[in-house]
Amino acid sequence: ADVLRESTEAVFAACDAAHGRWAKLLGVRAALHPKLRLQEFLIIYNITEEFIAATEKVGGRLGYNIRGILQQQSKQFVEYQHSVRMAKIKAVLDQETWIAVDVPEEFQAIVLSLSSTDFPVNGMEMPSNDNNSKLSEDGVSTSQESAHSTENNVENSNGTSTTSNENKVESTSQTENSVAGHVRPVAQTIVLGGVGYHMVNCGLILLKMLSEYVDISKCLPSLSFEVVQRVVEILKHFNTRTCQLVLGAGAMQVSGLKSITSKHLALASQIISFVHSLIPDIRRVLFLKIPEARKHLLMSELDRVTQDYKVHRDEIHTKLVQIMRERLLANLRKLPQIVESWNGPDDNDSQPSLFAKAVTKGSHLLASHPFSNTA
């Protein structure tokens, strides 16, 4: 009995010491871990989880300290990744020129995958146990360089010297559509629920970011609640800032637009309508791992965001109808003067009148970018 007791105490002490040493290793790397890519962080996360489970099974005691440290670093990872994306979307919105862009196939694939819970959104799979051994010094060094590069990009995005290449979605430019001599398939619209939406650069970037939040939630289910809160924050900012830039004409100051035209309004309406239609799929996927007791608060927040998008969309529609009404009244005021010259003896001009050209041009601008897919 004495030998058994002493052996048990020795095992307890060994497990406690191992937990302490592992916790110190995590502490030394605390500043690096939040800046890793998701797959790299998951390797460390999964190794630590397996180590804790194994030592708890052998020692018979729970590793509260090391579990607390791992959870803390996981939250720091989510917060850092969120801060990077918030900084980027702010810079992208301020540089947006509200010009329609083609939609690469990968973005349509993201939309399709969000309607299914069986496959990873970005094609990313959970790192297997065999991959855990690949975390070498070279991998850490590469991660550090990647993290520093990300930090520099974020810092630059806060200043006026930010280049467009840093904030353009990788697949939207013509030069980036060609990879290894193969042209990536692109489309003029992105289809969601059977409806096609014209997209601008910031809309594609937001879609990519949302898919990355979904990946984080799937891979770190214990932090799904925190991820949903960050998604709510970025959706709120995107909606508010878009309203300020287009309806509020802020884009004339920050991105150099000479005026806010019906095209800009129509494209903004398309983006807002797209995100509004996408939110239910985002909510369904993100809520899979959240306990029922905590869903009510998040659902109410997402419902408010959805309502804000609907109100914004309706305001844009009202503005576009106002523009059309103003054009109609302006043209009607000119008609009486023009009618007098119709069917006159000298009416031999085979070309349309200036009045007809102006009316058809205005109609074409509105019709070429339909502001409501249900109208």
Coordinates of C-alpha atoms in Angstrom, one line a residue:
A1 CA 0.0 0.0 0.0
D2 CA 2.8 2.4 0.8
V3 CA 4.5 1.7 -2.5
L4 CA 1.3 2.1 -4.4
R5 CA 0.6 5.4 -2.6
E6 CA 4.1 6.7 -3.2
S7 CA 4.0 5.7 -6.9
T8 CA 0.7 7.4 -7.3
E9 CA 2.0 10.6 -5.7
A10 CA 5.1 10.4 -7.9
V11 CA 2.9 10.1 -11.0
F12 CA 0.8 13.1 -9.8
A13 CA 3.9 15.1 -9.3
A14 CA 5.3 14.2 -12.7
C15 CA 2.1 15.2 -14.4
D16 CA 1.9 18.5 -12.5
A17 CA 5.5 19.2 -13.4
A18 CA 4.8 18.4 -17.1
H19 CA 1.8 20.7 -17.1
G20 CA 3.9 23.4 -15.6
R21 CA 6.7 23.1 -18.1
W22 CA 4.2 23.0 -21.0
A23 CA 2.4 26.0 -19.7
K24 CA 5.8 27.9 -19.6
L25 CA 6.4 27.0 -23.2
L26 CA 3.0 28.3 -24.2
G27 CA 3.7 31.5 -22.1
V28 CA 7.0 32.1 -23.9
R29 CA 5.2 31.9 -27.3
A30 CA 2.1 33.9 -26.1
A31 CA 2.9 36.9 -28.3
L32 CA 3.4 34.7 -31.4
H33 CA 0.5 32.3 -31.3
P34 CA -2.3 34.9 -32.0
K35 CA -0.5 35.9 -35.2
L36 CA -0.3 32.4 -36.7
R37 CA -2.4 31.2 -39.5
L38 CA -5.4 29.1 -38.4
Q39 CA -3.9 25.8 -39.5
E40 CA -0.7 26.6 -37.7
F41 CA -2.4 27.6 -34.5
L42 CA -4.6 24.4 -34.6
I43 CA -1.5 22.2 -34.7
I44 CA -0.3 23.7 -31.4
Y45 CA -3.9 23.7 -30.0
N46 CA -4.4 20.0 -30.9
I47 CA -1.0 18.9 -29.5
T48 CA -1.7 20.7 -26.3
E49 CA -5.2 19.2 -26.0
E50 CA -3.9 15.7 -26.6
F51 CA -1.1 16.2 -24.1
I52 CA -3.6 17.4 -21.4
A53 CA -5.9 14.5 -22.0
A54 CA -3.1 12.0 -21.8
T55 CA -1.6 13.4 -18.6
E56 CA -5.0 13.7 -17.0
K57 CA -5.7 10.1 -17.8
V58 CA -2.4 9.0 -16.3
G59 CA -2.3 11.3 -13.3
G60 CA -6.0 11.4 -12.5
R61 CA -6.0 15.1 -12.0
L62 CA -7.4 17.9 -14.1
G63 CA -5.0 20.4 -15.6
Y64 CA -6.9 23.5 -14.8
N65 CA -3.9 25.8 -15.1
I66 CA -2.7 24.7 -18.6
R67 CA -6.3 24.5 -19.8
G68 CA -6.8 28.1 -18.7
I69 CA -3.7 29.2 -20.5
L70 CA -4.7 27.4 -23.7
Q71 CA -8.2 29.0 -23.6
Q72 CA -6.8 32.4 -23.0
Q73 CA -4.4 32.1 -26.0
S74 CA -7.3 30.9 -28.1
K75 CA -9.3 34.0 -27.2
Q76 CA -6.2 36.1 -28.0
F77 CA -6.0 34.4 -31.4
V78 CA -9.6 35.2 -32.2
E79 CA -9.2 38.8 -31.1
Y80 CA -6.1 39.4 -33.0
Q81 CA -7.5 37.8 -36.2
H82 CA -10.5 40.0 -35.8
S83 CA -8.5 43.2 -35.3
V84 CA -6.6 42.5 -38.5
R85 CA -9.7 42.0 -40.5
M86 CA -11.4 45.0 -39.1
A87 CA -8.4 47.2 -40.0
K88 CA -8.4 45.8 -43.5
I89 CA -12.1 46.2 -44.2
K90 CA -12.0 49.8 -42.9
A91 CA -9.1 50.5 -45.4
V92 CA -10.8 48.7 -48.2
L93 CA -14.1 50.6 -47.8
D94 CA -12.3 53.9 -47.7
Q95 CA -10.6 53.1 -51.0
E96 CA -13.7 51.6 -52.7
T97 CA -14.5 53.3 -56.0
W98 CA -17.9 51.4 -56.3
I99 CA -17.1 49.8 -59.7
A100 CA -18.6 46.4 -60.6
V101 CA -16.0 43.6 -60.7
D102 CA -16.1 40.1 -62.0
V103 CA -16.7 37.3 -59.5
P104 CA -14.0 34.5 -59.5
E105 CA -15.3 31.0 -59.1
E106 CA -13.8 30.6 -55.6
F107 CA -16.3 33.2 -54.2
Q108 CA -19.3 31.4 -55.7
A109 CA -17.9 28.2 -54.1
I110 CA -17.9 29.9 -50.7
V111 CA -21.5 30.9 -51.1
L112 CA -22.5 27.4 -52.1
S113 CA -20.6 25.8 -49.2
L114 CA -22.3 28.0 -46.6
S115 CA -25.5 26.3 -47.4
S116 CA -23.9 23.0 -46.4
T117 CA -22.5 21.9 -43.0
D118 CA -20.8 18.8 -44.4
F119 CA -17.8 20.5 -46.0
P120 CA -15.3 23.1 -44.8
V121 CA -16.0 26.6 -46.2
N122 CA -12.6 27.3 -47.6
G123 CA -11.7 23.7 -48.3
M124 CA -9.7 23.7 -45.1
E125 CA -9.6 20.5 -43.0
M126 CA -8.6 20.0 -39.4
P127 CA -4.9 19.2 -39.1
S128 CA -4.4 15.5 -38.4
N129 CA -2.2 14.1 -35.7
D130 CA 0.5 13.2 -38.2
N131 CA 0.8 16.9 -39.0
N132 CA 1.5 17.8 -35.4
S133 CA 5.1 16.7 -35.8
K134 CA 5.7 19.1 -38.6
L135 CA 5.8 22.1 -36.3
S136 CA 9.5 22.7 -36.6
E137 CA 11.7 25.7 -36.1
D138 CA 11.4 26.5 -39.8
G139 CA 7.6 26.5 -39.5
V140 CA 7.8 28.9 -36.5
S141 CA 10.2 31.2 -38.3
T142 CA 7.9 31.3 -41.4
S143 CA 4.9 32.0 -39.2
Q144 CA 6.8 34.9 -37.5
E145 CA 7.6 36.4 -40.9
S146 CA 4.0 36.0 -41.9
A147 CA 2.8 37.6 -38.7
H148 CA 5.2 40.6 -39.1
S149 CA 4.0 41.0 -42.7
T150 CA 0.4 41.0 -41.6
E151 CA 1.1 43.6 -39.0
N152 CA 2.9 45.8 -41.5
N153 CA -0.1 45.6 -43.9
V154 CA -2.5 46.6 -41.1
E155 CA -0.3 49.5 -40.1
N156 CA -0.1 50.7 -43.6
S157 CA -3.8 50.4 -44.1
N158 CA -4.4 53.1 -41.4
G159 CA -2.4 55.7 -43.5
T160 CA -2.9 57.3 -46.8
S161 CA 0.0 55.5 -48.3
T162 CA -1.7 52.2 -48.5
T163 CA -1.4 50.6 -51.9
S164 CA -4.4 49.2 -53.7
N165 CA -2.6 45.9 -54.1
E166 CA -2.7 45.3 -50.4
N167 CA -6.4 45.7 -50.1
K168 CA -7.7 44.3 -53.4
V169 CA -9.1 40.8 -53.3
E170 CA -6.5 38.6 -54.9
S171 CA -8.6 37.2 -57.7
T172 CA -10.3 40.3 -59.0
S173 CA -7.6 41.8 -61.1
Q174 CA -6.9 40.6 -64.6
T175 CA -3.3 39.7 -64.0
E176 CA -4.2 37.6 -61.0
N177 CA -6.8 35.7 -62.9
S178 CA -4.1 33.8 -64.6
V179 CA -2.3 31.2 -62.6
A180 CA 0.3 28.9 -64.1
G181 CA -1.0 29.8 -67.6
H182 CA -4.6 28.8 -66.7
V183 CA -7.4 31.4 -66.6
R184 CA -9.7 31.2 -63.6
P185 CA -13.4 31.1 -64.4
V186 CA -15.2 34.3 -63.6
A187 CA -18.8 35.5 -63.7
Q188 CA -20.4 38.9 -63.8
T189 CA -22.6 38.2 -60.8
I190 CA -22.6 36.0 -57.7
V191 CA -25.6 33.8 -57.3
L192 CA -27.3 33.4 -53.9
G193 CA -30.8 31.8 -53.5
G194 CA -31.2 31.8 -57.3
V195 CA -30.6 35.6 -57.5
G196 CA -27.6 37.1 -59.2
Y197 CA -25.9 40.1 -57.5
H198 CA -23.3 42.5 -59.0
M199 CA -20.3 42.8 -56.7
V200 CA -17.6 45.3 -55.9
N201 CA -14.2 44.7 -54.4
C202 CA -15.2 45.3 -50.8
G203 CA -18.1 42.9 -51.1
L204 CA -15.9 40.1 -52.2
I205 CA -13.4 40.8 -49.4
L206 CA -16.2 40.8 -46.8
L207 CA -17.4 37.4 -48.1
K208 CA -13.9 36.0 -47.9
M209 CA -13.6 37.3 -44.3
L210 CA -16.9 35.8 -43.3
S211 CA -15.9 32.4 -44.6
E212 CA -12.7 32.7 -42.5
Y213 CA -14.7 33.4 -39.4
V214 CA -16.8 30.3 -40.1
D215 CA -13.6 28.3 -40.4
I216 CA -12.4 29.6 -37.0
S217 CA -15.7 28.7 -35.4
K218 CA -15.6 25.2 -36.9
C219 CA -12.1 24.5 -35.8
L220 CA -12.4 26.2 -32.3
P221 CA -16.0 25.3 -31.3
S222 CA -15.4 26.4 -27.7
L223 CA -15.0 30.0 -29.0
S224 CA -18.0 30.0 -31.3
F225 CA -19.8 32.5 -29.1
E226 CA -16.8 35.0 -29.4
V227 CA -16.6 34.4 -33.1
V228 CA -20.3 35.3 -33.6
Q229 CA -19.8 38.5 -31.6
R230 CA -16.9 39.5 -34.0
V231 CA -19.0 38.7 -37.0
V232 CA -21.8 40.9 -35.7
E233 CA -19.2 43.7 -35.2
I234 CA -17.8 43.5 -38.7
L235 CA -21.2 43.3 -40.3
K236 CA -22.3 46.4 -38.4
H237 CA -19.3 48.4 -39.5
F238 CA -19.6 47.3 -43.1
N239 CA -23.3 48.4 -43.2
T240 CA -22.7 51.7 -41.4
R241 CA -19.6 52.7 -43.3
T242 CA -21.2 51.8 -46.7
C243 CA -24.1 54.0 -45.8
Q244 CA -21.8 56.9 -44.9
L245 CA -19.8 56.5 -48.1
V246 CA -22.6 56.1 -50.6
L247 CA -25.8 57.6 -49.3
G248 CA -23.9 60.1 -47.2
A249 CA -21.5 60.8 -50.1
G250 CA -18.4 60.3 -48.0
A251 CA -16.8 58.5 -50.9
M252 CA -16.3 61.8 -52.6
Q253 CA -13.9 62.8 -49.8
V254 CA -12.1 59.6 -49.0
S255 CA -11.9 57.8 -52.4
G256 CA -11.9 60.7 -54.8
L257 CA -15.2 60.2 -56.5
K258 CA -16.5 63.3 -58.3
S259 CA -20.1 62.5 -57.5
I260 CA -22.4 59.7 -56.3
T261 CA -24.3 58.5 -59.3
S262 CA -27.2 56.1 -59.7
K263 CA -24.6 53.4 -60.7
H264 CA -22.9 53.8 -57.3
L265 CA -26.3 53.6 -55.5
A266 CA -27.3 50.6 -57.5
L267 CA -24.1 48.7 -56.7
A268 CA -24.3 49.6 -53.1
S269 CA -27.8 48.3 -53.1
Q270 CA -26.7 45.0 -54.6
I271 CA -24.0 44.5 -52.0
I272 CA -26.3 45.3 -49.1
S273 CA -29.0 43.0 -50.5
F274 CA -26.4 40.2 -51.0
V275 CA -25.2 40.4 -47.4
H276 CA -28.7 40.7 -46.1
S277 CA -29.6 37.5 -47.9
L278 CA -26.4 35.8 -46.7
I279 CA -26.8 36.4 -43.0
P280 CA -29.3 33.5 -42.4
D281 CA -26.8 31.0 -43.8
I282 CA -24.0 32.6 -41.7
R283 CA -26.1 32.4 -38.6
R284 CA -27.1 28.8 -39.2
V285 CA -23.5 27.7 -39.7
L286 CA -22.1 29.7 -36.7
F287 CA -24.8 28.6 -34.3
L288 CA -24.1 24.8 -34.8
K289 CA -21.6 24.7 -31.9
I290 CA -23.2 27.3 -29.6
P291 CA -25.1 26.0 -26.5
E292 CA -28.9 26.7 -26.6
A293 CA -28.7 28.8 -23.5
R294 CA -26.4 31.3 -25.2
K295 CA -28.1 31.5 -28.5
H296 CA -30.9 33.9 -27.6
L297 CA -28.7 36.9 -27.0
L298 CA -26.7 36.3 -30.2
M299 CA -29.9 35.7 -32.3
S300 CA -31.3 39.1 -31.1
E301 CA -28.1 40.8 -32.1
L302 CA -28.0 39.2 -35.5
D303 CA -31.7 40.0 -36.0
R304 CA -31.0 43.7 -35.3
V305 CA -28.1 43.6 -37.8
T306 CA -30.4 42.0 -40.4
Q307 CA -33.0 44.7 -39.9
D308 CA -30.3 47.4 -40.2
Y309 CA -29.3 46.0 -43.6
K310 CA -33.0 45.9 -44.7
V311 CA -33.5 49.5 -43.7
H312 CA -30.3 50.6 -45.5
R313 CA -31.4 48.7 -48.7
D314 CA -34.8 50.4 -48.6
E315 CA -33.2 53.8 -48.1
I316 CA -31.1 53.3 -51.3
H317 CA -34.2 52.1 -53.2
T318 CA -36.1 55.3 -52.1
K319 CA -33.2 57.4 -53.2
L320 CA -33.1 55.7 -56.6
V321 CA -36.8 56.2 -57.1
Q322 CA -36.4 59.8 -56.2
I323 CA -33.7 60.2 -58.8
M324 CA -35.9 58.6 -61.5
R325 CA -38.8 60.9 -60.5
E326 CA -36.6 64.0 -60.7
R327 CA -35.4 62.9 -64.2
L328 CA -39.0 62.3 -65.2
L329 CA -40.2 65.7 -64.1
A330 CA -37.2 67.4 -65.7
N331 CA -37.9 65.7 -69.0
L332 CA -41.6 66.5 -68.8
R333 CA -40.8 70.2 -68.4
K334 CA -38.8 70.1 -71.7
L335 CA -41.4 68.3 -73.7
P336 CA -43.8 71.2 -74.5
Q337 CA -41.0 73.1 -76.2
I338 CA -39.9 70.1 -78.2
V339 CA -43.3 69.0 -79.3
E340 CA -43.8 72.2 -81.2
S341 CA -40.9 71.2 -83.6
W342 CA -42.2 67.7 -84.2
N343 CA -43.8 66.9 -87.5
G344 CA -42.8 70.3 -88.9
P345 CA -42.0 70.9 -92.6
D346 CA -38.3 71.0 -91.8
D347 CA -38.2 67.8 -89.7
N348 CA -36.0 65.8 -92.0
D349 CA -33.2 65.0 -89.4
S350 CA -32.6 61.2 -89.4
Q351 CA -30.7 61.4 -86.1
P352 CA -32.4 61.3 -82.7
S353 CA -32.8 64.6 -81.0
L354 CA -30.6 65.7 -78.1
F355 CA -33.6 65.3 -75.8
A356 CA -34.1 61.7 -76.9
K357 CA -30.5 60.9 -76.5
A358 CA -30.4 62.4 -72.9
V359 CA -33.6 60.5 -71.9
T360 CA -32.3 57.1 -73.2
K361 CA -28.9 57.7 -71.7
G362 CA -30.4 58.3 -68.3
S363 CA -32.7 55.3 -68.6
H364 CA -29.8 53.1 -69.6
L365 CA -27.7 54.1 -66.6
L366 CA -30.5 53.0 -64.3
A367 CA -31.4 49.8 -66.2
S368 CA -27.9 48.6 -66.6
H369 CA -27.6 48.2 -62.8
P370 CA -30.9 47.1 -61.5
F371 CA -31.2 48.3 -57.9
S372 CA -33.7 45.7 -56.8
N373 CA -33.6 42.0 -57.8
T374 CA -37.3 41.6 -56.9
A375 CA -38.6 44.7 -58.6

